[in-house]
Structure formats: structure tokens, C-alpha cells
XYZ file of C-alpha atoms in Angstrom:
427
model
C 13.154 -29.743 -6.214
C 10.802 -29.425 -3.311
C 13.161 -27.396 -1.278
C 13.842 -24.977 -4.390
C 9.840 -24.615 -4.528
C 9.542 -24.143 -1.016
C 12.503 -21.194 -0.896
C 10.851 -19.446 -4.387
C 7.459 -19.229 -2.877
C 8.138 -18.995 0.956
C 6.130 -15.710 1.379
C 3.082 -17.265 -0.180
C 3.547 -20.190 1.965
C 4.232 -18.434 5.171
C 0.867 -16.036 4.438
C -1.171 -19.481 3.825
C 0.043 -20.937 6.942
C -0.739 -17.804 8.780
C -4.128 -17.472 7.487
C -4.694 -21.441 8.180
C -3.740 -20.883 11.877
C -6.048 -18.074 12.132
C -9.046 -20.355 10.931
C -7.825 -23.287 13.338
C -7.598 -20.949 16.152
C -11.140 -19.377 15.513
C -12.564 -22.597 15.041
C -10.968 -24.143 18.149
C -12.441 -21.315 20.518
C -16.019 -22.357 19.316
C -18.117 -24.583 21.553
C -18.213 -28.257 20.397
C -21.660 -28.953 21.119
C -22.827 -26.742 18.429
C -24.712 -28.538 15.270
C -22.654 -28.177 12.297
C -24.823 -25.267 10.667
C -24.578 -23.145 13.761
C -20.711 -23.766 14.074
C -20.303 -22.702 10.621
C -22.439 -19.619 11.082
C -20.486 -18.842 14.287
C -17.163 -19.412 12.349
C -18.031 -17.210 9.614
C -19.692 -14.447 11.992
C -16.234 -14.558 14.018
C -14.265 -14.419 10.849
C -16.244 -11.196 9.642
C -15.389 -9.481 12.757
C -11.781 -10.484 12.751
C -11.574 -9.256 9.028
C -12.867 -5.979 9.566
C -10.806 -5.262 12.890
C -7.811 -6.528 10.717
C -8.611 -4.194 7.854
C -8.982 -1.410 10.044
C -5.634 -1.900 11.683
C -3.782 -2.289 8.383
C -5.398 0.912 7.427
C -3.407 2.721 10.367
C 0.081 2.965 8.575
C 1.900 2.252 11.687
C 5.423 1.486 10.677
C 5.625 -2.010 12.430
C 3.115 -3.001 9.725
C 5.512 -2.079 7.018
C 8.379 -3.988 8.361
C 6.128 -6.869 8.994
C 4.673 -6.988 5.416
C 7.605 -5.399 3.569
C 6.216 -1.929 2.309
C 2.972 -0.104 2.737
C 1.597 -1.113 -0.713
C 1.660 -4.925 0.693
C 0.063 -3.714 3.781
C -2.729 -2.356 1.789
C -2.973 -5.333 -0.467
C -3.379 -7.397 2.745
C -5.961 -4.753 3.846
C -8.350 -5.359 0.639
C -8.106 -8.755 1.002
C -9.215 -8.713 4.783
C -12.188 -6.393 3.423
C -13.157 -8.746 0.849
C -13.016 -12.029 3.006
C -15.012 -9.674 5.745
C -17.757 -9.124 3.260
C -17.778 -13.065 2.083
C -17.965 -14.111 5.892
C -20.554 -11.716 6.775
C -22.776 -12.716 3.902
C -22.364 -16.682 4.444
C -23.029 -16.050 8.153
C -26.403 -14.281 7.290
C -27.131 -17.035 4.890
C -26.036 -20.151 7.165
C -27.347 -18.846 10.567
C -30.483 -20.447 11.976
C -33.504 -18.392 13.096
C -33.802 -18.801 17.056
C -37.252 -20.219 18.097
C -37.157 -18.350 21.094
C -40.072 -16.069 21.441
C -39.035 -12.524 22.273
C -40.531 -8.790 22.228
C -39.933 -7.118 18.926
C -38.665 -4.101 20.701
C -36.207 -6.175 22.822
C -32.420 -5.694 22.394
C -32.361 -9.231 21.067
C -34.470 -8.375 18.304
C -32.860 -5.357 17.664
C -29.337 -7.049 17.735
C -30.758 -9.779 15.347
C -31.792 -7.376 12.803
C -28.807 -5.173 12.957
C -26.824 -8.122 11.296
C -28.736 -7.915 8.109
C -28.474 -4.202 8.197
C -24.539 -4.457 8.533
C -24.555 -7.113 5.696
C -26.303 -4.782 3.062
C -24.222 -1.433 4.530
C -20.984 -3.263 3.944
C -21.918 -4.556 0.597
C -22.477 -1.187 -0.626
C -19.718 0.237 0.652
C -17.306 -2.413 -0.663
C -18.647 -1.845 -3.839
C -18.038 2.092 -3.595
C -14.871 1.475 -2.414
C -13.869 -0.362 -5.876
C -15.352 2.483 -7.865
C -11.859 4.154 -9.123
C -13.563 6.906 -10.620
C -15.098 8.114 -7.380
C -13.677 11.231 -6.263
C -11.255 10.844 -3.737
C -12.827 12.745 -0.855
C -15.979 10.562 -1.552
C -14.085 7.586 -1.676
C -12.325 8.402 1.808
C -15.673 8.888 3.240
C -17.053 5.661 1.927
C -14.118 3.918 4.009
C -14.749 6.004 7.104
C -18.270 4.682 7.160
C -17.007 1.097 7.309
C -16.564 1.958 10.958
C -20.490 2.316 11.215
C -20.690 -1.232 9.966
C -18.354 -2.376 12.335
C -20.256 -0.813 15.209
C -23.421 -2.492 13.944
C -21.883 -5.709 13.824
C -20.317 -5.528 17.347
C -23.943 -4.433 18.620
C -25.223 -7.371 16.616
C -22.509 -9.792 18.446
C -23.470 -8.152 21.832
C -27.153 -8.656 21.770
C -28.153 -11.111 19.096
C -28.528 -14.625 20.241
C -24.946 -15.970 20.712
C -23.651 -19.698 21.077
C -21.029 -18.923 23.694
C -21.055 -16.538 26.871
C -19.591 -13.065 26.511
C -16.420 -14.177 29.208
C -16.045 -17.470 27.483
C -12.726 -18.124 25.717
C -14.635 -17.368 22.639
C -16.276 -14.166 24.044
C -13.232 -12.846 25.283
C -11.542 -13.407 22.079
C -14.248 -11.370 20.041
C -14.272 -8.912 22.863
C -10.697 -8.078 22.287
C -11.330 -7.983 18.697
C -14.126 -5.645 19.064
C -11.952 -3.125 21.248
C -8.773 -3.474 18.676
C -11.201 -2.822 15.748
C -12.951 0.226 17.191
C -9.525 1.778 18.200
C -7.971 1.064 14.816
C -11.010 2.684 13.000
C -10.563 5.776 15.345
C -7.031 6.159 14.687
C -7.199 5.587 11.083
C -10.367 7.755 10.477
C -9.493 10.813 12.898
C -6.474 10.120 15.265
C -3.482 9.510 13.050
C -0.322 9.791 14.086
C 0.700 13.401 13.361
C 4.652 12.860 13.958
C 4.917 12.253 10.252
C 3.405 15.520 9.361
C 5.117 18.459 7.896
C 4.313 21.805 6.697
C 6.463 23.201 3.894
C 6.605 25.681 0.986
C 7.288 24.834 -2.420
C 10.408 26.296 -4.134
C 12.131 25.849 -7.504
C 9.175 24.679 -9.550
C 10.370 23.541 -12.968
C 8.165 22.281 -15.623
C 9.015 20.488 -18.847
C 7.618 17.906 -21.191
C 4.780 17.154 -18.980
C 6.593 16.694 -15.747
C 6.592 19.222 -12.851
C 9.713 19.005 -10.528
C 9.887 21.031 -7.235
C 11.610 21.280 -3.868
C 9.860 21.793 -0.251
C 11.107 23.735 2.373
C 9.759 22.288 5.829
C 8.484 25.394 7.919
C 8.384 23.118 11.048
C 10.808 20.174 11.772
C 13.205 18.258 9.698
C 11.709 15.472 8.075
C 14.331 12.455 7.720
C 13.940 9.849 5.128
C 15.765 6.814 3.584
C 16.455 7.427 -0.366
C 13.921 5.623 -2.372
C 11.112 6.338 0.142
C 7.771 8.132 -0.518
C 5.338 10.948 0.786
C 1.789 11.743 0.976
C 2.007 14.966 -0.654
C -1.156 17.456 -0.215
C -1.300 21.061 -1.517
C -2.895 23.651 0.799
C -5.118 26.807 -0.100
C -5.279 26.444 -3.617
C -8.754 26.702 -5.386
C -7.184 24.842 -8.486
C -5.840 21.986 -6.697
C -7.765 19.738 -4.528
C -6.318 19.207 -1.126
C -6.451 15.270 -1.175
C -3.142 13.449 -0.418
C -1.130 11.498 -3.289
C 1.791 9.029 -2.879
C 4.911 10.384 -4.706
C 8.667 9.156 -4.529
C 11.074 11.583 -2.790
C 13.472 12.367 -5.555
C 16.395 13.150 -3.301
C 18.337 12.203 -0.364
C 17.993 13.767 2.868
C 21.508 15.453 3.261
C 19.834 18.957 2.889
C 16.650 18.004 4.663
C 14.557 19.346 1.548
C 12.342 16.808 0.003
C 12.046 17.183 -3.674
C 9.360 15.654 -6.034
C 9.201 15.330 -9.816
C 5.561 14.189 -10.861
C 4.338 13.636 -14.422
C 0.838 14.912 -15.673
C -0.364 11.386 -16.404
C -3.753 11.720 -14.764
C -6.579 14.693 -13.969
C -5.015 15.446 -10.682
C -1.287 15.326 -11.707
C -2.354 17.446 -14.842
C -3.615 20.120 -12.540
C -0.398 20.037 -10.395
C 1.433 20.770 -13.612
C -0.738 23.660 -14.486
C -1.340 25.266 -11.007
C 1.568 24.390 -8.946
C 3.484 27.690 -8.084
C 6.540 28.828 -6.010
C 5.651 29.836 -2.561
C 2.465 27.387 -2.486
C 2.102 25.674 1.079
C 2.045 21.998 1.050
C 1.941 19.204 3.607
C 3.989 16.151 3.658
C 3.092 12.731 5.470
C 6.478 10.971 5.294
C 8.347 8.776 5.123
C 6.771 5.601 4.008
C 7.957 2.468 1.734
C 10.568 -0.055 1.625
C 12.021 0.620 -1.672
C 15.517 1.245 -0.101
C 19.288 1.339 -1.344
C 20.919 -1.937 -0.526
C 24.753 -1.818 -0.135
C 24.882 -5.397 0.524
C 23.934 -6.783 -2.878
C 26.634 -6.717 -5.020
C 25.679 -7.013 -8.424
C 22.365 -4.957 -8.994
C 20.119 -3.667 -12.177
C 18.397 -0.684 -11.525
C 15.589 0.037 -14.242
C 13.813 3.595 -14.122
C 10.891 3.550 -16.539
C 9.983 7.025 -17.346
C 9.283 9.206 -14.107
C 10.078 5.470 -12.044
C 13.650 7.010 -12.474
C 13.205 9.332 -9.166
C 14.178 6.747 -6.553
C 17.317 5.952 -8.458
C 18.367 9.848 -8.554
C 17.804 9.802 -4.677
C 20.130 6.490 -4.422
C 22.698 8.182 -6.628
C 22.713 11.212 -4.414
C 22.945 9.015 -1.568
C 25.985 6.803 -3.044
C 27.950 10.183 -3.754
C 27.150 11.107 -0.017
C 28.856 7.910 1.184
C 32.938 6.891 1.449
C 31.969 3.052 1.935
C 32.139 0.549 -0.867
C 29.595 0.808 -3.348
C 27.549 -2.021 -4.769
C 28.104 -2.770 -8.913
C 25.244 -1.348 -10.543
C 23.856 -1.415 -13.956
C 21.364 1.613 -14.557
C 18.787 1.827 -17.261
C 16.617 4.825 -17.781
C 13.871 3.884 -20.026
C 12.164 6.686 -22.092
C 10.596 7.297 -25.353
C 13.086 9.530 -27.110
C 15.956 11.994 -26.282
C 13.384 14.859 -25.657
C 11.695 12.754 -22.911
C 14.775 12.212 -21.081
C 14.603 15.129 -19.087
C 16.789 13.738 -16.332
C 19.578 12.242 -18.412
C 22.043 15.247 -17.626
C 21.318 14.990 -14.065
C 21.873 11.202 -14.058
C 25.129 11.923 -16.094
C 26.535 14.150 -13.200
C 25.379 11.779 -10.433
C 27.534 8.937 -11.994
C 30.679 10.720 -12.909
C 32.022 10.175 -9.340
C 30.736 6.632 -9.070
C 32.711 4.364 -11.110
C 30.829 1.065 -10.014
C 27.539 2.544 -11.707
C 26.850 1.965 -15.427
C 24.364 4.573 -17.010
C 22.370 3.265 -19.773
C 19.747 5.337 -21.501
C 17.345 3.433 -23.873
C 14.959 5.446 -26.261
C 12.283 3.240 -26.872
C 11.678 4.495 -30.463
C 15.244 2.955 -31.172
C 14.445 -0.085 -29.884
C 13.260 -1.474 -26.305
C 15.338 -2.860 -23.803
C 15.029 -6.472 -23.307
C 16.106 -9.367 -20.573
C 18.656 -10.817 -22.986
C 20.375 -7.380 -23.525
C 20.613 -6.990 -19.664
C 22.177 -10.432 -19.518
C 24.709 -9.439 -22.229
C 25.272 -5.777 -20.597
C 26.452 -7.897 -17.288
C 28.020 -10.676 -19.109
C 25.737 -13.055 -18.786
C 26.507 -13.607 -15.104
C 22.970 -13.118 -13.540
C 22.735 -15.918 -11.169
C 22.987 -13.510 -8.082
C 21.752 -10.489 -9.282
C 19.309 -8.399 -8.072
C 16.670 -6.349 -9.923
C 15.435 -2.888 -8.438
C 12.327 -1.549 -10.916
C 10.161 1.288 -10.626
C 7.558 2.276 -13.418
C 5.368 0.582 -15.751
C 3.946 -2.438 -14.172
C 4.094 -4.402 -17.285
C 7.433 -3.662 -18.242
C 8.682 -4.924 -14.680
C 6.875 -8.086 -15.279
C 8.583 -8.686 -18.608
C 11.749 -7.928 -17.219
C 11.434 -9.891 -14.083
C 9.859 -13.177 -15.878
C 12.969 -12.998 -18.783
C 15.410 -12.438 -16.376
C 14.197 -15.481 -13.985
C 14.053 -17.304 -16.995
C 17.809 -16.843 -17.752
C 18.809 -17.604 -14.358
C 18.157 -14.757 -11.989
C 16.648 -16.219 -8.362
C 13.118 -15.792 -7.834
C 12.548 -13.126 -4.956
C 15.528 -11.142 -6.117
C 13.446 -8.269 -7.884
C 12.162 -5.382 -5.466
C 9.718 -3.073 -6.225
C 6.777 -0.920 -4.887
C 3.320 -0.438 -6.092
C 1.280 2.860 -5.591
C -2.105 1.847 -6.654
C -3.375 1.795 -3.171
C -6.981 2.335 -3.814
C -7.189 -0.570 -6.698
C -4.558 -3.275 -6.978
C -5.348 -6.506 -5.227
């Protein structure tokens, strides 16, 4: 029983272990002769600096981070928790740090360095509150994040010139110096120097608009992007007075056999409604791609794919990829969940794609006639779900219902695969 619990929760256990080890590492570097209050205050000060540097590092979108965390959505989730921990730590330090009894001039660097700690505390609080304001326009939200660098610089200044319980080149000092250098570099890379090797300028082609969904292809004008079916891109429309140029993530709804990324976007919010109304052929566009770990797995033998509404797009790319491969295909039961027949705008394309794939069973489910249930899925695969893998894209609430229901029926935990696109909000 204990082994099963450990296997089912291995990711959480590894995360908890890594956090605990980092706490132990930070604590072990601090001088042993400190009083308890000064030790705790120094511990939280170090955590605040490390947390901010880590948050900046996680914002760089470096590919190695996706590999470590299993997707950009998990990277940003860790980024947000690092930011929250930084806020907590900097307030704990500010609250606990004892006032120095050593007399000093008001204009001295030590005096300024001490005061800047309080400045950083309140500025960080304001910027974190702003970052959680989902109604804030993207360009303002983005600049609030860039200003986090100012908090970090002030914090580094405070660390360098305020009264410290250790020397700059002691083990603790060297660790904090390295943290400061990494944090400054990561912030600059995030704010101004992001790797441009993933940037492509293209032209919009073959715009189709149907039932609140705009679909289009892009013809790259420089370079030939490569991606794996199921990955996504940050899309920015350029030089259009009616469409803001801010980047938004969308699944690439095609495989890379022709080098032309395709997208299908539902008009569900203010920005996507603007795309639906104003995007036209010939429009210039910038793609930042590829990202994501929601990829076709050829090794998992029995697979359930569920695309809820516009969430069917990665599976279209997967089917295209399967049609272009001659190797043995996995056994797939695919569900396309839509409200009614009118909303099933990809039904014809899906039918054509599965014609040459005998191992793929397509099911179009109309919610007006009855919703899909975990029990119906188990029935469709003859109740054999002990080794099945669930791949889901779409409504998170539907995903949770399917995942929990199938796990209760015997699907192993950790066999559900999905990606979140709420990079600004979800924890």
C-alpha cells in the first residue's frame, strides 16, 4: 500500500524533497553562531533572493526547463509558486530582522542599503498583486513583470550594503553572489534578450471562419519551423490596427510535413473575438515556437484521446502524423465532444483522417444527446482500462471528471496527459 502511494504521488514527493533539500542547503550555509531570530531572518532573506532568481530563470522558456518540468505550463506553475514564496520570505525577513544598534550616518551606503529592503518589500507586494489581476491588459501585465527586475536589483543592493551576518566571500556570501548574478542574467534574458531562434515571421493564408472558430494556415517567410504534433506556438498578429500584437498560445493544428503551421481558434474571449472578426489573408504574423510536451506517444498501446470543442486540434495534428508514418500505430479511441452537429466543424476532416487508420476508432459525442461518461469509455474499450492512457485537451472541468472517473474504474494514476494554457493565472 505504501509503495502504491509513493508511485502514485512520486512527482509531488520529488518536488517536496527538492524544496526540503534547498531549505537545508540554505540553512547549512548560514553562520551557526547567530541568535535564533537573526538566523531565521537571514534564512528568509536568502529564500527571498533565491526565490526571485528562480522565478526569473523559470520565465526564460529555455527548452531544458520544459524537459525537467514536463511542459511549459508546469514551468510557469513553478514560476508562480517561486514568486509567492519570495513575497512571503521577504515579508518574514522584514518583520523578523532586528534593528542594528550600530550608529551610522543617514547618508551612508549601509543606511541606504537598509532602507531599500523596505522599498523592495512594498514594491514587490504591489507588483505581485498586479500580476494576479486577470482583467489587466496584457501589455500592462507584461510591464509589471518586467519591473520585477527593479525589485530584484533593490534586493541585491540591500544584500550588498545592509548589515549582513556573513562576509561577501564566505560560503553563504559566495552562494548569494552567484544567485544575484543568475537572477540578473535571467531577468535580462526574459525581459529583453530572449532567444530568437524560435521566432518566425509568416503570412496568413487560407482563412476560414465558421461557427465562431477562425482557422488559418501560415506561410513562413524566413526559415522553416520544426515541431512535433501536439505542440503549440505563441502567435502575434503584426501591423493590424484592430488586433493587438500581444502573443497568445495556441495549439498547432497540423503536423510539420509541409512546414506550414495551421491554427484553429475559438472566439471565446475579447482577443479571440477580435481575431475572428479582423484576421484576413495576407496578414503578417510572428510565431514563437515550438513549445509543449503534449506529444503523440507511439509506445502506449491502448490510448483514449478526448478533444473537447476546440481542444480537438492537437489530435488532428496527431492523426496527420500517424497517416504520414508507416510504423505500427497504437490502438486509439478518439472522442470529439461538441454541443451539436452544427458545432462539429472538424467532423468531416476527422473522418477523412481516420479512414486510413484501422487502429483509431472515432466517436463524435453531441452533448445535446447525452454527455460522455467514464463508464461509457470503459464500455467502449471492453472494460480493459488497467493499462490505458488518457490524453485530454479542452475544458479542465471535463478533464477532471474523466480522469477521476477512469481512475476509480481502474486506470492507473499518472496515466492522464494534458497541458494547461492559463500561464497568467493557474496555480
